[in-house]
Amino acid sequence: MATPAETAAMRHAIALAARALGATSPNPVVGCVLLDARGEVVGEGHHQRAGGPHAEIHALRAAGERARGATAVVTLEPCDHTGRTGPCSQALVAAGVTRVVYAVGDPDPAATGGGATLRAAGVDVEAGVLAAEAAAGNAAWLTSVRRGRPHVTWKYAATLDGRTAAADGTSRWISSAESRADVHRLRAESDAVVVGSGTARADDPHLAVRGVEGAVQPLRVVVDTSATAVRPGARVLDDAAPTLVAIAEDAPAPAYPHRPADPGARPGTVRLPRAPGGGLAVPALLAELHVRGVRSVLLEGGATLAGAFVAAGAVDRVIGYLAPVLLGAGPAALDGAGITTLPEALRLDMTEAVRIGADLRITAVPRSGSGTGTAGRPTSTKEI
């Protein structure tokens, strides 16, 4: 059983891992803390970027000779394969670490097995310490490995009566300045930000991160099936962040200066197949993003785009900013989700409710087995 010092170290390792959210894809976020025999920290580190040293290597370098006889506390099972870096399991053995405590087993067939390698080398290994907390922090990567698609967070701002704009279409600003700043934090923690053609036409959004020091800019994605919403001079076409515009295979050539996009190049325009209903299919879009190394998506589009993702079972987390405002009329936050009766409702489990400025930020995840959009159901061919 993990000692109190090891449990405290795991919580710290989870916090270390979170520092790199949005910067490590397609790799996971990982934190590592090394403890000596007295339970004192002698080294720590986290995986900072794809291709760079893993968390264990940073911690071992920080500890130096003090790693001999130490306990390594790691948020993810140490890897057992050679990629752009060597196997962490063998690095821990070579450094003389005598005990390893990790939270989540590695589900990646190419990297798993570190625990077995450590045990075979005589290292004491304990798994599952604070597993739920560590898995929540690594939800994007775990979703990508287990489901073969990015993890999707749907973010919206609404009044207390559920309106995202007034009847005349005005929506700036429903939420507080503090909430809008918090959205930039969410963008900075995501690999891609996605909007639809309606949002592109109405708001000409920029979608880049502002006010977050050291942020890696996410991929800006516009779903523009008919190639009519993104026009020359659109803000998403500037150089502040990379942009991908997804259009139908049979759509006309876009009006803006564009270039084909392939997985190995800076994105531009990509053509995707249409779904039977005529729009782009959610699975096709997510598969394209996954190929490009996107592991976390922040869905910022309007009600129709959100409805398509919910209907497709492709919403893994919902973050709503509720403002103390009443409008009485205007568009709702969600539309076209394929829910026609209460038994079909997508039930959510609330994981957090906090005050942000004048607003309330609610975070929730789909309840297993609930409704149209449950994460456990196969992805549908709902078009967008």
mmCIF file of C-alpha atoms in Angstrom, residues 74-341:
data_model
loop_
_atom_site.group_PDB
_atom_site.id
_atom_site.type_symbol
_atom_site.label_atom_id
_atom_site.label_comp_id
_atom_site.label_asym_id
_atom_site.label_seq_id
_atom_site.Cartn_x
_atom_site.Cartn_y
_atom_site.Cartn_z
ATOM 1 C CA VAL A 74 4.720 8.466 -11.702
ATOM 2 C CA THR A 75 1.269 9.352 -13.051
ATOM 3 C CA LEU A 76 1.527 6.830 -15.928
ATOM 4 C CA GLU A 77 3.162 3.402 -16.095
ATOM 5 C CA PRO A 78 6.773 3.932 -17.240
ATOM 6 C CA CYS A 79 7.090 3.206 -20.949
ATOM 7 C CA ASP A 80 8.856 0.067 -22.142
ATOM 8 C CA HIS A 81 9.690 0.920 -25.737
ATOM 9 C CA THR A 82 12.188 2.934 -27.727
ATOM 10 C CA GLY A 83 10.719 5.757 -29.786
ATOM 11 C CA ARG A 84 12.188 9.228 -30.018
ATOM 12 C CA THR A 85 13.460 8.534 -26.503
ATOM 13 C CA GLY A 86 14.525 5.351 -24.734
ATOM 14 C CA PRO A 87 12.408 3.192 -22.395
ATOM 15 C CA CYS A 88 11.861 4.798 -19.008
ATOM 16 C CA SER A 89 11.565 1.409 -17.305
ATOM 17 C CA GLN A 90 15.193 0.630 -18.091
ATOM 18 C CA ALA A 91 16.323 4.151 -17.173
ATOM 19 C CA LEU A 92 14.778 3.729 -13.716
ATOM 20 C CA VAL A 93 16.503 0.362 -13.256
ATOM 21 C CA ALA A 94 19.859 1.744 -14.399
ATOM 22 C CA ALA A 95 19.542 4.654 -11.966
ATOM 23 C CA GLY A 96 19.100 2.271 -9.032
ATOM 24 C CA VAL A 97 15.470 3.105 -8.235
ATOM 25 C CA THR A 98 14.149 0.349 -5.947
ATOM 26 C CA ARG A 99 10.407 1.106 -5.894
ATOM 27 C CA VAL A 100 8.009 2.512 -8.478
ATOM 28 C CA VAL A 101 4.492 3.696 -7.711
ATOM 29 C CA TYR A 102 2.332 4.609 -10.706
ATOM 30 C CA ALA A 103 -1.285 5.671 -11.110
ATOM 31 C CA VAL A 104 -2.541 4.502 -14.519
ATOM 32 C CA GLY A 105 -1.447 1.524 -16.572
ATOM 33 C CA ASP A 106 -0.322 2.362 -20.105
ATOM 34 C CA PRO A 107 -3.036 1.169 -22.549
ATOM 35 C CA ASP A 108 -0.840 1.774 -25.608
ATOM 36 C CA PRO A 109 0.203 -1.661 -26.943
ATOM 37 C CA ALA A 110 3.439 -0.150 -28.275
ATOM 38 C CA ALA A 111 4.555 1.212 -24.902
ATOM 39 C CA THR A 112 2.975 -0.943 -22.214
ATOM 40 C CA GLY A 113 4.914 -3.476 -20.143
ATOM 41 C CA GLY A 114 7.049 -1.143 -18.080
ATOM 42 C CA GLY A 115 5.667 -2.492 -14.829
ATOM 43 C CA ALA A 116 6.539 -6.071 -15.770
ATOM 44 C CA THR A 117 10.058 -5.060 -16.825
ATOM 45 C CA LEU A 118 10.608 -3.294 -13.515
ATOM 46 C CA ARG A 119 9.366 -6.271 -11.504
ATOM 47 C CA ALA A 120 11.598 -8.634 -13.488
ATOM 48 C CA ALA A 121 14.552 -6.421 -12.536
ATOM 49 C CA GLY A 122 13.691 -6.743 -8.835
ATOM 50 C CA VAL A 123 12.002 -3.354 -8.450
ATOM 51 C CA ASP A 124 9.022 -3.182 -6.095
ATOM 52 C CA VAL A 125 6.050 -1.923 -8.127
ATOM 53 C CA GLU A 126 2.652 -0.678 -6.998
ATOM 54 C CA ALA A 127 -0.045 0.387 -9.455
ATOM 55 C CA GLY A 128 -3.342 2.259 -9.196
ATOM 56 C CA VAL A 129 -2.477 4.998 -6.686
ATOM 57 C CA LEU A 130 -4.844 7.951 -7.297
ATOM 58 C CA ALA A 131 -5.684 6.352 -10.643
ATOM 59 C CA ALA A 132 -8.952 8.243 -11.160
ATOM 60 C CA GLU A 133 -7.341 11.640 -10.559
ATOM 61 C CA ALA A 134 -4.426 10.881 -12.848
ATOM 62 C CA ALA A 135 -6.708 9.500 -15.571
ATOM 63 C CA ALA A 136 -8.846 12.651 -15.466
ATOM 64 C CA GLY A 137 -5.729 14.755 -16.028
ATOM 65 C CA ASN A 138 -4.727 12.572 -18.974
ATOM 66 C CA ALA A 139 -8.241 12.163 -20.404
ATOM 67 C CA ALA A 140 -7.328 13.464 -23.866
ATOM 68 C CA TRP A 141 -4.508 11.000 -24.467
ATOM 69 C CA LEU A 142 -6.352 8.070 -22.917
ATOM 70 C CA THR A 143 -9.390 8.768 -25.114
ATOM 71 C CA SER A 144 -7.199 8.845 -28.209
ATOM 72 C CA VAL A 145 -5.602 5.488 -27.383
ATOM 73 C CA ARG A 146 -8.799 3.731 -26.333
ATOM 74 C CA ARG A 147 -11.204 5.186 -28.904
ATOM 75 C CA GLY A 148 -8.969 6.241 -31.776
ATOM 76 C CA ARG A 149 -10.231 9.818 -31.809
ATOM 77 C CA PRO A 150 -9.550 13.079 -29.955
ATOM 78 C CA HIS A 151 -11.154 13.892 -26.621
ATOM 79 C CA VAL A 152 -13.835 16.568 -27.151
ATOM 80 C CA THR A 153 -14.802 19.312 -24.711
ATOM 81 C CA TRP A 154 -17.865 21.352 -25.627
ATOM 82 C CA LYS A 155 -17.658 24.868 -24.200
ATOM 83 C CA TYR A 156 -20.505 27.363 -24.267
ATOM 84 C CA ALA A 157 -21.657 30.531 -22.507
ATOM 85 C CA ALA A 158 -25.329 31.142 -21.815
ATOM 86 C CA THR A 159 -27.781 33.108 -19.715
ATOM 87 C CA LEU A 160 -29.558 31.478 -16.796
ATOM 88 C CA ASP A 161 -32.492 30.787 -19.109
ATOM 89 C CA GLY A 162 -30.215 28.986 -21.563
ATOM 90 C CA ARG A 163 -29.858 31.641 -24.296
ATOM 91 C CA THR A 164 -26.575 32.138 -26.130
ATOM 92 C CA ALA A 165 -27.684 35.383 -27.789
ATOM 93 C CA ALA A 166 -30.571 37.826 -27.749
ATOM 94 C CA ALA A 167 -33.445 37.635 -30.222
ATOM 95 C CA ASP A 168 -31.696 40.196 -32.445
ATOM 96 C CA GLY A 169 -28.540 38.056 -32.536
ATOM 97 C CA THR A 170 -26.393 40.163 -30.200
ATOM 98 C CA SER A 171 -24.235 38.084 -27.854
ATOM 99 C CA ARG A 172 -21.318 40.304 -26.757
ATOM 100 C CA TRP A 173 -20.956 39.960 -23.948
ATOM 101 C CA ILE A 174 -23.132 37.460 -22.099
ATOM 102 C CA SER A 175 -20.290 36.129 -19.983
ATOM 103 C CA SER A 176 -17.891 38.104 -17.802
ATOM 104 C CA ALA A 177 -14.369 39.197 -18.683
ATOM 105 C CA GLU A 178 -13.079 36.632 -16.198
ATOM 106 C CA SER A 179 -14.953 33.846 -17.987
ATOM 107 C CA ARG A 180 -13.605 34.948 -21.345
ATOM 108 C CA ALA A 181 -10.071 34.886 -19.942
ATOM 109 C CA ASP A 182 -10.727 31.391 -18.615
ATOM 110 C CA VAL A 183 -11.706 30.271 -22.119
ATOM 111 C CA HIS A 184 -8.244 31.287 -23.325
ATOM 112 C CA ARG A 185 -6.826 28.937 -20.680
ATOM 113 C CA LEU A 186 -8.994 26.150 -22.112
ATOM 114 C CA ARG A 187 -7.733 26.946 -25.604
ATOM 115 C CA ALA A 188 -4.143 26.829 -24.383
ATOM 116 C CA GLU A 189 -4.760 23.356 -22.935
ATOM 117 C CA SER A 190 -6.258 22.074 -26.212
ATOM 118 C CA ASP A 191 -4.684 20.878 -29.438
ATOM 119 C CA ALA A 192 -7.494 22.221 -31.625
ATOM 120 C CA VAL A 193 -10.381 24.693 -31.402
ATOM 121 C CA VAL A 194 -13.356 23.907 -33.663
ATOM 122 C CA VAL A 195 -16.185 26.129 -34.906
ATOM 123 C CA GLY A 196 -18.768 25.750 -37.638
ATOM 124 C CA SER A 197 -19.785 27.865 -40.601
ATOM 125 C CA GLY A 198 -22.491 29.707 -38.667
ATOM 126 C CA THR A 199 -20.032 30.976 -36.083
ATOM 127 C CA ALA A 200 -17.511 31.829 -38.807
ATOM 128 C CA ARG A 201 -20.097 33.957 -40.632
ATOM 129 C CA ALA A 202 -21.633 35.647 -37.609
ATOM 130 C CA ASP A 203 -18.583 36.328 -35.444
ATOM 131 C CA ASP A 204 -15.472 36.102 -37.643
ATOM 132 C CA PRO A 205 -13.707 34.536 -34.620
ATOM 133 C CA HIS A 206 -9.941 34.624 -34.182
ATOM 134 C CA LEU A 207 -9.700 31.483 -32.017
ATOM 135 C CA ALA A 208 -6.047 32.009 -31.044
ATOM 136 C CA VAL A 209 -4.885 32.056 -27.419
ATOM 137 C CA ARG A 210 -4.330 35.438 -25.815
ATOM 138 C CA GLY A 211 -3.056 36.302 -22.366
ATOM 139 C CA VAL A 212 -1.582 32.878 -21.489
ATOM 140 C CA GLU A 213 2.190 33.050 -21.184
ATOM 141 C CA GLY A 214 4.076 30.308 -23.042
ATOM 142 C CA ALA A 215 0.942 28.855 -24.636
ATOM 143 C CA VAL A 216 1.278 26.604 -27.665
ATOM 144 C CA GLN A 217 -1.270 27.911 -30.140
ATOM 145 C CA PRO A 218 -3.944 25.320 -30.972
ATOM 146 C CA LEU A 219 -4.954 24.363 -34.472
ATOM 147 C CA ARG A 220 -7.902 26.567 -35.501
ATOM 148 C CA VAL A 221 -10.506 24.452 -37.313
ATOM 149 C CA VAL A 222 -13.487 25.789 -39.238
ATOM 150 C CA VAL A 223 -16.076 23.312 -40.513
ATOM 151 C CA ASP A 224 -17.166 25.028 -43.736
ATOM 152 C CA THR A 225 -18.877 22.268 -45.702
ATOM 153 C CA SER A 226 -19.908 24.372 -48.682
ATOM 154 C CA ALA A 227 -16.745 26.534 -48.679
ATOM 155 C CA THR A 228 -18.758 29.730 -48.324
ATOM 156 C CA ALA A 229 -18.226 30.889 -44.732
ATOM 157 C CA VAL A 230 -14.481 31.614 -44.653
ATOM 158 C CA ARG A 231 -13.837 34.640 -46.842
ATOM 159 C CA PRO A 232 -10.673 36.530 -47.779
ATOM 160 C CA GLY A 233 -9.478 38.511 -44.786
ATOM 161 C CA ALA A 234 -11.096 36.234 -42.202
ATOM 162 C CA ARG A 235 -9.315 36.510 -38.860
ATOM 163 C CA VAL A 236 -8.594 32.764 -38.726
ATOM 164 C CA LEU A 237 -6.435 33.126 -41.835
ATOM 165 C CA ASP A 238 -3.790 35.254 -40.126
ATOM 166 C CA ASP A 239 -0.446 33.935 -38.862
ATOM 167 C CA ALA A 240 -1.306 33.944 -35.149
ATOM 168 C CA ALA A 241 -1.931 30.178 -35.193
ATOM 169 C CA PRO A 242 -2.249 27.370 -37.742
ATOM 170 C CA THR A 243 -5.641 26.942 -39.400
ATOM 171 C CA LEU A 244 -7.476 24.065 -41.031
ATOM 172 C CA VAL A 245 -10.679 24.637 -43.006
ATOM 173 C CA ALA A 246 -12.671 21.454 -43.603
ATOM 174 C CA ILE A 247 -14.847 21.465 -46.720
ATOM 175 C CA ALA A 248 -16.768 18.818 -48.643
ATOM 176 C CA GLU A 249 -15.042 16.847 -51.394
ATOM 177 C CA ASP A 250 -17.404 18.308 -53.992
ATOM 178 C CA ALA A 251 -17.407 21.876 -52.658
ATOM 179 C CA PRO A 252 -16.193 24.675 -54.957
ATOM 180 C CA ALA A 253 -12.708 26.068 -54.535
ATOM 181 C CA PRO A 254 -12.570 28.381 -51.503
ATOM 182 C CA ALA A 255 -12.572 32.106 -52.116
ATOM 183 C CA TYR A 256 -9.599 32.750 -49.815
ATOM 184 C CA PRO A 257 -5.980 31.993 -50.764
ATOM 185 C CA HIS A 258 -5.526 28.365 -49.814
ATOM 186 C CA ARG A 259 -3.304 25.352 -50.160
ATOM 187 C CA PRO A 260 -3.963 21.625 -49.793
ATOM 188 C CA ALA A 261 -3.284 20.292 -46.309
ATOM 189 C CA ASP A 262 -1.566 16.987 -45.613
ATOM 190 C CA PRO A 263 -0.698 15.427 -42.243
ATOM 191 C CA GLY A 264 2.975 16.326 -42.556
ATOM 192 C CA ALA A 265 2.573 19.971 -43.533
ATOM 193 C CA ARG A 266 1.227 23.185 -42.078
ATOM 194 C CA PRO A 267 -2.546 22.839 -42.491
ATOM 195 C CA GLY A 268 -4.609 24.772 -45.004
ATOM 196 C CA THR A 269 -7.750 23.294 -46.574
ATOM 197 C CA VAL A 270 -8.804 19.660 -46.364
ATOM 198 C CA ARG A 271 -11.624 18.020 -48.266
ATOM 199 C CA LEU A 272 -13.662 15.428 -46.402
ATOM 200 C CA PRO A 273 -16.456 13.107 -47.578
ATOM 201 C CA ARG A 274 -20.042 14.099 -47.087
ATOM 202 C CA ALA A 275 -22.368 12.200 -44.801
ATOM 203 C CA PRO A 276 -25.657 10.860 -46.237
ATOM 204 C CA GLY A 277 -27.454 13.984 -45.016
ATOM 205 C CA GLY A 278 -25.185 16.236 -47.072
ATOM 206 C CA GLY A 279 -22.869 17.715 -44.455
ATOM 207 C CA LEU A 280 -19.510 16.568 -43.167
ATOM 208 C CA ALA A 281 -19.601 13.609 -40.802
ATOM 209 C CA VAL A 282 -18.299 14.040 -37.262
ATOM 210 C CA PRO A 283 -16.282 10.786 -37.464
ATOM 211 C CA ALA A 284 -14.533 11.945 -40.638
ATOM 212 C CA LEU A 285 -13.532 15.237 -39.053
ATOM 213 C CA LEU A 286 -12.285 13.623 -35.846
ATOM 214 C CA ALA A 287 -10.358 10.975 -37.789
ATOM 215 C CA GLU A 288 -8.643 13.700 -39.810
ATOM 216 C CA LEU A 289 -7.690 15.597 -36.677
ATOM 217 C CA HIS A 290 -6.432 12.432 -34.997
ATOM 218 C CA VAL A 291 -4.117 11.722 -37.940
ATOM 219 C CA ARG A 292 -2.667 15.199 -37.448
ATOM 220 C CA GLY A 293 -1.738 14.456 -33.851
ATOM 221 C CA VAL A 294 -4.702 16.261 -32.300
ATOM 222 C CA ARG A 295 -5.636 14.583 -29.042
ATOM 223 C CA SER A 296 -7.849 17.262 -27.450
ATOM 224 C CA VAL A 297 -10.545 19.347 -29.135
ATOM 225 C CA LEU A 298 -12.287 22.401 -27.705
ATOM 226 C CA LEU A 299 -15.645 22.735 -29.444
ATOM 227 C CA GLU A 300 -16.596 26.422 -29.524
ATOM 228 C CA GLY A 301 -19.132 26.378 -32.317
ATOM 229 C CA GLY A 302 -22.815 27.184 -32.102
ATOM 230 C CA ALA A 303 -25.861 25.103 -31.270
ATOM 231 C CA THR A 304 -25.968 23.160 -34.548
ATOM 232 C CA LEU A 305 -22.336 22.046 -34.399
ATOM 233 C CA ALA A 306 -22.689 21.115 -30.737
ATOM 234 C CA GLY A 307 -25.851 19.142 -31.538
ATOM 235 C CA ALA A 308 -24.063 17.170 -34.226
ATOM 236 C CA PHE A 309 -21.273 16.208 -31.835
ATOM 237 C CA VAL A 310 -23.721 15.248 -29.082
ATOM 238 C CA ALA A 311 -25.760 13.140 -31.508
ATOM 239 C CA ALA A 312 -22.554 11.438 -32.644
ATOM 240 C CA GLY A 313 -21.617 10.443 -29.103
ATOM 241 C CA ALA A 314 -18.492 12.550 -29.467
ATOM 242 C CA VAL A 315 -18.731 14.913 -26.504
ATOM 243 C CA ASP A 316 -16.596 13.768 -23.577
ATOM 244 C CA ARG A 317 -16.872 16.840 -21.355
ATOM 245 C CA VAL A 318 -19.163 19.876 -21.144
ATOM 246 C CA ILE A 319 -18.094 23.222 -19.701
ATOM 247 C CA GLY A 320 -20.851 25.798 -19.392
ATOM 248 C CA TYR A 321 -20.405 29.401 -18.289
ATOM 249 C CA LEU A 322 -23.763 30.526 -16.884
ATOM 250 C CA ALA A 323 -24.211 34.277 -16.561
ATOM 251 C CA PRO A 324 -26.704 35.902 -14.150
ATOM 252 C CA VAL A 325 -28.679 37.294 -17.086
ATOM 253 C CA LEU A 326 -32.196 36.640 -18.408
ATOM 254 C CA LEU A 327 -33.221 37.213 -22.029
ATOM 255 C CA GLY A 328 -36.493 35.314 -22.462
ATOM 256 C CA ALA A 329 -35.863 34.749 -26.165
ATOM 257 C CA GLY A 330 -33.002 33.941 -28.507
ATOM 258 C CA PRO A 331 -31.108 30.844 -29.640
ATOM 259 C CA ALA A 332 -30.517 27.980 -27.233
ATOM 260 C CA ALA A 333 -27.097 26.467 -26.538
ATOM 261 C CA LEU A 334 -27.916 23.105 -28.163
ATOM 262 C CA ASP A 335 -29.907 22.213 -31.264
ATOM 263 C CA GLY A 336 -30.346 19.146 -33.439
ATOM 264 C CA ALA A 337 -28.890 16.642 -30.981
ATOM 265 C CA GLY A 338 -31.409 13.971 -31.992
ATOM 266 C CA ILE A 339 -33.073 13.972 -28.568
ATOM 267 C CA THR A 340 -36.870 13.940 -28.826
ATOM 268 C CA THR A 341 -38.010 12.616 -25.458
#
